[in-house]
């Protein structure tokens, strides 16, 4: 299942060192952001090809206050959910490398800011995945808390309901994700901080590490004595806390350092 990634890179001394750190680690905690899913065809938000860069109205749709207040915002949100790139996306070599790490018995937990469930689709055990921003593959009723598969709601949109209400109470349905202006789930965040403190190696992948409280996992892990490895194509505010910063493409570098394939 681990297809060779087209962008082969050379094993440098730094990559070799990181690979050895992972080999000797017992409790790796991975933290992933949008950068791990761009190879699967899911655009990030604020990059040059980002969703909000190209369509500033999309950012408004993801604000909880406008979503709840304005039926037109909800109708637009349902239309854009219909043809979201995630429905046809497949996990890539980066996701698969983290599955391999779990099978080697080294992955303590995987905290993700992504809502696409590609980690689970790649074969990651759901109980190891901590989704700090929820999942777009489920809907939640804003009134009664009822949850259901997103595809069921999208079926209703295709059948003509522009803003399908909760089938139990008639309340407003939204993807089960954390929108702007919406509070994070305290228990989920607490779990993310706990696993950061328990890590012996924190691997931050494809995240700009600018958004708290999740970015705080890095100093928590570092203070607890974990090695910190950052894999991201842009500098992050946490780079100076890292033992290694890797700028290579995620889909190429993760299989190498996670021991999926030799250089
Ligand atoms: Zn309801």
GROMACS .gro file of C-alpha atoms and ligand atoms in nm:
model
  264
    1UNK     CA    1   0.000   0.000   0.000
    2UNK     CA    2   0.298   0.234   0.039
    3UNK     CA    3   0.344   0.367  -0.310
    4UNK     CA    4   0.680   0.525  -0.378
    5UNK     CA    5   0.648   0.900  -0.374
    6UNK     CA    6   0.756   1.070  -0.697
    7UNK     CA    7   0.966   1.339  -0.525
    8UNK     CA    8   1.247   1.117  -0.405
    9UNK     CA    9   1.489   1.294  -0.178
   10UNK     CA   10   1.835   1.205  -0.062
   11UNK     CA   11   1.900   1.088   0.292
   12UNK     CA   12   2.105   1.369   0.445
   13UNK     CA   13   2.297   1.340   0.774
   14UNK     CA   14   2.020   1.543   0.941
   15UNK     CA   15   1.749   1.307   0.811
   16UNK     CA   16   1.957   1.012   0.925
   17UNK     CA   17   1.982   1.161   1.272
   18UNK     CA   18   1.605   1.221   1.289
   19UNK     CA   19   1.544   0.866   1.169
   20UNK     CA   20   1.763   0.738   1.453
   21UNK     CA   21   1.578   0.953   1.705
   22UNK     CA   22   1.250   0.801   1.588
   23UNK     CA   23   1.402   0.451   1.594
   24UNK     CA   24   1.496   0.499   1.958
   25UNK     CA   25   1.175   0.678   2.061
   26UNK     CA   26   0.896   0.490   2.238
   27UNK     CA   27   0.623   0.754   2.253
   28UNK     CA   28   0.610   0.962   1.939
   29UNK     CA   29   0.331   1.219   1.930
   30UNK     CA   30   0.248   1.359   1.588
   31UNK     CA   31   0.076   1.692   1.538
   32UNK     CA   32  -0.053   1.746   1.185
   33UNK     CA   33  -0.193   2.046   1.000
   34UNK     CA   34  -0.321   2.129   0.653
   35UNK     CA   35   0.022   2.076   0.495
   36UNK     CA   36  -0.005   1.697   0.521
   37UNK     CA   37  -0.327   1.692   0.315
   38UNK     CA   38  -0.229   1.926   0.029
   39UNK     CA   39  -0.059   1.631  -0.150
   40UNK     CA   40  -0.402   1.464  -0.141
   41UNK     CA   41  -0.553   1.759  -0.327
   42UNK     CA   42  -0.709   1.938  -0.031
   43UNK     CA   43  -0.600   2.303  -0.044
   44UNK     CA   44  -0.488   2.483   0.269
   45UNK     CA   45  -0.653   2.809   0.375
   46UNK     CA   46  -0.413   3.100   0.366
   47UNK     CA   47  -0.146   2.990   0.119
   48UNK     CA   48  -0.125   3.132  -0.236
   49UNK     CA   49  -0.378   2.873  -0.359
   50UNK     CA   50  -0.563   2.871  -0.029
   51UNK     CA   51  -0.938   2.847   0.000
   52UNK     CA   52  -0.974   3.187   0.166
   53UNK     CA   53  -0.717   3.357  -0.056
   54UNK     CA   54  -0.919   3.265  -0.363
   55UNK     CA   55  -1.263   3.306  -0.211
   56UNK     CA   56  -1.274   3.546   0.085
   57UNK     CA   57  -1.649   3.477   0.126
   58UNK     CA   58  -1.560   3.121   0.225
   59UNK     CA   59  -1.398   3.251   0.542
   60UNK     CA   60  -1.726   3.426   0.632
   61UNK     CA   61  -1.912   3.097   0.584
   62UNK     CA   62  -1.698   2.935   0.847
   63UNK     CA   63  -1.776   3.196   1.113
   64UNK     CA   64  -2.027   3.047   1.351
   65UNK     CA   65  -2.218   3.371   1.410
   66UNK     CA   66  -2.291   3.440   1.043
   67UNK     CA   67  -2.368   3.072   0.986
   68UNK     CA   68  -2.632   3.060   1.258
   69UNK     CA   69  -2.778   3.402   1.176
   70UNK     CA   70  -2.797   3.398   0.797
   71UNK     CA   71  -2.984   3.130   0.595
   72UNK     CA   72  -2.806   3.246   0.277
   73UNK     CA   73  -2.467   3.179   0.438
   74UNK     CA   74  -2.588   2.829   0.529
   75UNK     CA   75  -2.719   2.761   0.179
   76UNK     CA   76  -2.385   2.868   0.033
   77UNK     CA   77  -2.205   2.650   0.286
   78UNK     CA   78  -2.411   2.344   0.191
   79UNK     CA   79  -2.343   2.405  -0.179
   80UNK     CA   80  -1.969   2.427  -0.118
   81UNK     CA   81  -1.979   2.112   0.100
   82UNK     CA   82  -2.135   1.923  -0.192
   83UNK     CA   83  -1.825   1.949  -0.407
   84UNK     CA   84  -1.553   1.966  -0.143
   85UNK     CA   85  -1.220   1.825  -0.255
   86UNK     CA   86  -1.213   1.595   0.050
   87UNK     CA   87  -1.482   1.360  -0.086
   88UNK     CA   88  -1.252   1.233  -0.360
   89UNK     CA   89  -0.923   1.274  -0.171
   90UNK     CA   90  -0.707   0.973  -0.091
   91UNK     CA   91  -0.443   0.953   0.183
   92UNK     CA   92  -0.086   1.012   0.065
   93UNK     CA   93   0.260   0.889   0.163
   94UNK     CA   94   0.268   1.125   0.460
   95UNK     CA   95  -0.047   0.977   0.612
   96UNK     CA   96   0.076   0.625   0.537
   97UNK     CA   97   0.412   0.687   0.707
   98UNK     CA   98   0.229   0.771   1.031
   99UNK     CA   99   0.028   0.450   1.003
  100UNK     CA  100   0.358   0.263   0.968
  101UNK     CA  101   0.484   0.437   1.281
  102UNK     CA  102   0.178   0.314   1.471
  103UNK     CA  103   0.233  -0.043   1.344
  104UNK     CA  104   0.591  -0.024   1.471
  105UNK     CA  105   0.440   0.043   1.815
  106UNK     CA  106   0.591   0.389   1.839
  107UNK     CA  107   0.298   0.622   1.794
  108UNK     CA  108   0.154   0.735   2.126
  109UNK     CA  109  -0.105   0.969   1.974
  110UNK     CA  110  -0.179   1.174   1.666
  111UNK     CA  111  -0.324   1.520   1.719
  112UNK     CA  112  -0.463   1.675   1.401
  113UNK     CA  113  -0.597   2.016   1.310
  114UNK     CA  114  -0.740   1.861   0.994
  115UNK     CA  115  -1.108   1.775   0.955
  116UNK     CA  116  -1.074   1.542   0.655
  117UNK     CA  117  -1.027   1.205   0.837
  118UNK     CA  118  -0.753   1.106   0.593
  119UNK     CA  119  -0.547   0.971   0.884
  120UNK     CA  120  -0.824   0.724   0.969
  121UNK     CA  121  -0.874   0.641   0.601
  122UNK     CA  122  -0.503   0.559   0.574
  123UNK     CA  123  -0.550   0.303   0.854
  124UNK     CA  124  -0.465   0.495   1.169
  125UNK     CA  125  -0.650   0.361   1.475
  126UNK     CA  126  -0.933   0.608   1.546
  127UNK     CA  127  -0.865   0.592   1.920
  128UNK     CA  128  -0.516   0.733   1.863
  129UNK     CA  129  -0.640   1.027   1.657
  130UNK     CA  130  -0.731   1.345   1.846
  131UNK     CA  131  -0.927   1.580   1.619
  132UNK     CA  132  -0.896   1.923   1.776
  133UNK     CA  133  -1.111   2.087   1.506
  134UNK     CA  134  -1.365   1.808   1.467
  135UNK     CA  135  -1.458   1.629   1.144
  136UNK     CA  136  -1.632   1.739   0.826
  137UNK     CA  137  -1.758   1.383   0.770
  138UNK     CA  138  -2.027   1.433   1.034
  139UNK     CA  139  -2.302   1.688   1.095
  140UNK     CA  140  -2.414   1.815   1.432
  141UNK     CA  141  -2.741   1.980   1.530
  142UNK     CA  142  -2.675   2.315   1.691
  143UNK     CA  143  -2.993   2.281   1.904
  144UNK     CA  144  -3.007   1.921   2.028
  145UNK     CA  145  -2.656   1.792   1.962
  146UNK     CA  146  -2.771   1.510   1.731
  147UNK     CA  147  -2.492   1.381   1.507
  148UNK     CA  148  -2.515   1.199   1.174
  149UNK     CA  149  -2.298   1.120   0.871
  150UNK     CA  150  -2.238   1.422   0.648
  151UNK     CA  151  -2.319   1.221   0.337
  152UNK     CA  152  -2.678   1.166   0.458
  153UNK     CA  153  -2.726   1.542   0.487
  154UNK     CA  154  -2.562   1.601   0.148
  155UNK     CA  155  -2.807   1.352  -0.003
  156UNK     CA  156  -3.089   1.575   0.121
  157UNK     CA  157  -2.922   1.880  -0.033
  158UNK     CA  158  -2.892   1.698  -0.365
  159UNK     CA  159  -3.262   1.610  -0.338
  160UNK     CA  160  -3.350   1.979  -0.312
  161UNK     CA  161  -3.325   2.087   0.053
  162UNK     CA  162  -3.111   2.401   0.043
  163UNK     CA  163  -3.056   2.413   0.419
  164UNK     CA  164  -3.155   2.074   0.564
  165UNK     CA  165  -3.269   2.102   0.928
  166UNK     CA  166  -3.218   1.846   1.206
  167UNK     CA  167  -3.459   1.556   1.151
  168UNK     CA  168  -3.515   1.528   1.528
  169UNK     CA  169  -3.580   1.886   1.639
  170UNK     CA  170  -3.570   2.107   1.329
  171UNK     CA  171  -3.256   2.285   1.452
  172UNK     CA  172  -2.968   2.412   1.240
  173UNK     CA  173  -2.724   2.149   1.115
  174UNK     CA  174  -2.357   2.225   1.064
  175UNK     CA  175  -2.052   2.016   0.989
  176UNK     CA  176  -1.917   1.882   1.320
  177UNK     CA  177  -1.614   2.108   1.304
  178UNK     CA  178  -1.488   2.403   1.503
  179UNK     CA  179  -1.579   2.716   1.309
  180UNK     CA  180  -1.435   3.062   1.373
  181UNK     CA  181  -1.589   3.210   1.683
  182UNK     CA  182  -1.678   2.865   1.815
  183UNK     CA  183  -1.522   2.734   2.135
  184UNK     CA  184  -1.284   2.439   2.119
  185UNK     CA  185  -1.389   2.127   2.309
  186UNK     CA  186  -1.206   2.153   2.644
  187UNK     CA  187  -1.174   1.775   2.694
  188UNK     CA  188  -1.020   1.731   2.350
  189UNK     CA  189  -0.770   2.012   2.404
  190UNK     CA  190  -0.681   1.877   2.749
  191UNK     CA  191  -0.610   1.537   2.595
  192UNK     CA  192  -0.385   1.697   2.330
  193UNK     CA  193  -0.186   1.879   2.598
  194UNK     CA  194  -0.161   1.560   2.807
  195UNK     CA  195  -0.017   1.352   2.523
  196UNK     CA  196   0.229   1.634   2.442
  197UNK     CA  197   0.360   1.614   2.798
  198UNK     CA  198   0.390   1.233   2.770
  199UNK     CA  199   0.582   1.232   2.440
  200UNK     CA  200   0.949   1.148   2.409
  201UNK     CA  201   0.945   1.287   2.055
  202UNK     CA  202   0.703   1.541   1.913
  203UNK     CA  203   0.671   1.545   1.536
  204UNK     CA  204   0.494   1.860   1.410
  205UNK     CA  205   0.399   1.818   1.044
  206UNK     CA  206   0.253   2.066   0.797
  207UNK     CA  207   0.133   2.310   1.058
  208UNK     CA  208   0.233   2.676   1.085
  209UNK     CA  209   0.220   2.645   1.468
  210UNK     CA  210   0.062   2.988   1.495
  211UNK     CA  211  -0.272   2.895   1.646
  212UNK     CA  212  -0.304   2.839   2.020
  213UNK     CA  213  -0.371   2.638   2.224
  214UNK     CA  214  -0.253   2.364   1.985
  215UNK     CA  215   0.080   2.538   1.912
  216UNK     CA  216   0.142   2.521   2.287
  217UNK     CA  217   0.197   2.147   2.252
  218UNK     CA  218   0.550   2.224   2.130
  219UNK     CA  219   0.678   2.408   2.440
  220UNK     CA  220   0.492   2.158   2.663
  221UNK     CA  221   0.670   1.865   2.499
  222UNK     CA  222   1.005   2.044   2.496
  223UNK     CA  223   0.979   2.132   2.866
  224UNK     CA  224   0.895   1.769   2.944
  225UNK     CA  225   1.219   1.663   2.778
  226UNK     CA  226   1.088   1.543   2.441
  227UNK     CA  227   1.281   1.592   2.122
  228UNK     CA  228   1.097   1.822   1.882
  229UNK     CA  229   1.106   1.774   1.505
  230UNK     CA  230   0.923   2.020   1.279
  231UNK     CA  231   0.843   1.929   0.918
  232UNK     CA  232   0.701   2.230   0.736
  233UNK     CA  233   0.784   2.418   0.418
  234UNK     CA  234   0.763   2.758   0.590
  235UNK     CA  235   0.936   2.882   0.906
  236UNK     CA  236   0.725   2.857   1.222
  237UNK     CA  237   0.739   3.057   1.548
  238UNK     CA  238   0.844   2.732   1.721
  239UNK     CA  239   1.150   2.657   1.505
  240UNK     CA  240   1.392   2.775   1.774
  241UNK     CA  241   1.248   2.520   2.018
  242UNK     CA  242   1.302   2.237   1.770
  243UNK     CA  243   1.589   1.989   1.771
  244UNK     CA  244   1.549   1.957   1.394
  245UNK     CA  245   1.357   2.154   1.131
  246UNK     CA  246   1.295   1.978   0.798
  247UNK     CA  247   1.183   2.174   0.491
  248UNK     CA  248   1.154   1.880   0.248
  249UNK     CA  249   0.814   1.780   0.104
  250UNK     CA  250   0.612   1.594   0.366
  251UNK     CA  251   0.513   1.304   0.138
  252UNK     CA  252   0.881   1.234   0.072
  253UNK     CA  253   1.045   1.301   0.404
  254UNK     CA  254   0.799   1.127   0.639
  255UNK     CA  255   0.838   0.778   0.485
  256UNK     CA  256   1.216   0.820   0.524
  257UNK     CA  257   1.229   0.934   0.885
  258UNK     CA  258   0.950   0.697   0.993
  259UNK     CA  259   1.145   0.404   0.852
  260UNK     CA  260   0.894   0.307   0.583
  261UNK     CA  261   1.154   0.294   0.311
  262UNK     CA  262   1.530   0.322   0.278
  263UNK     CA  263   1.690   0.620   0.102
  264LIG    ZN1  264  -3.167   1.872   1.662
   0.00000   0.00000   0.00000
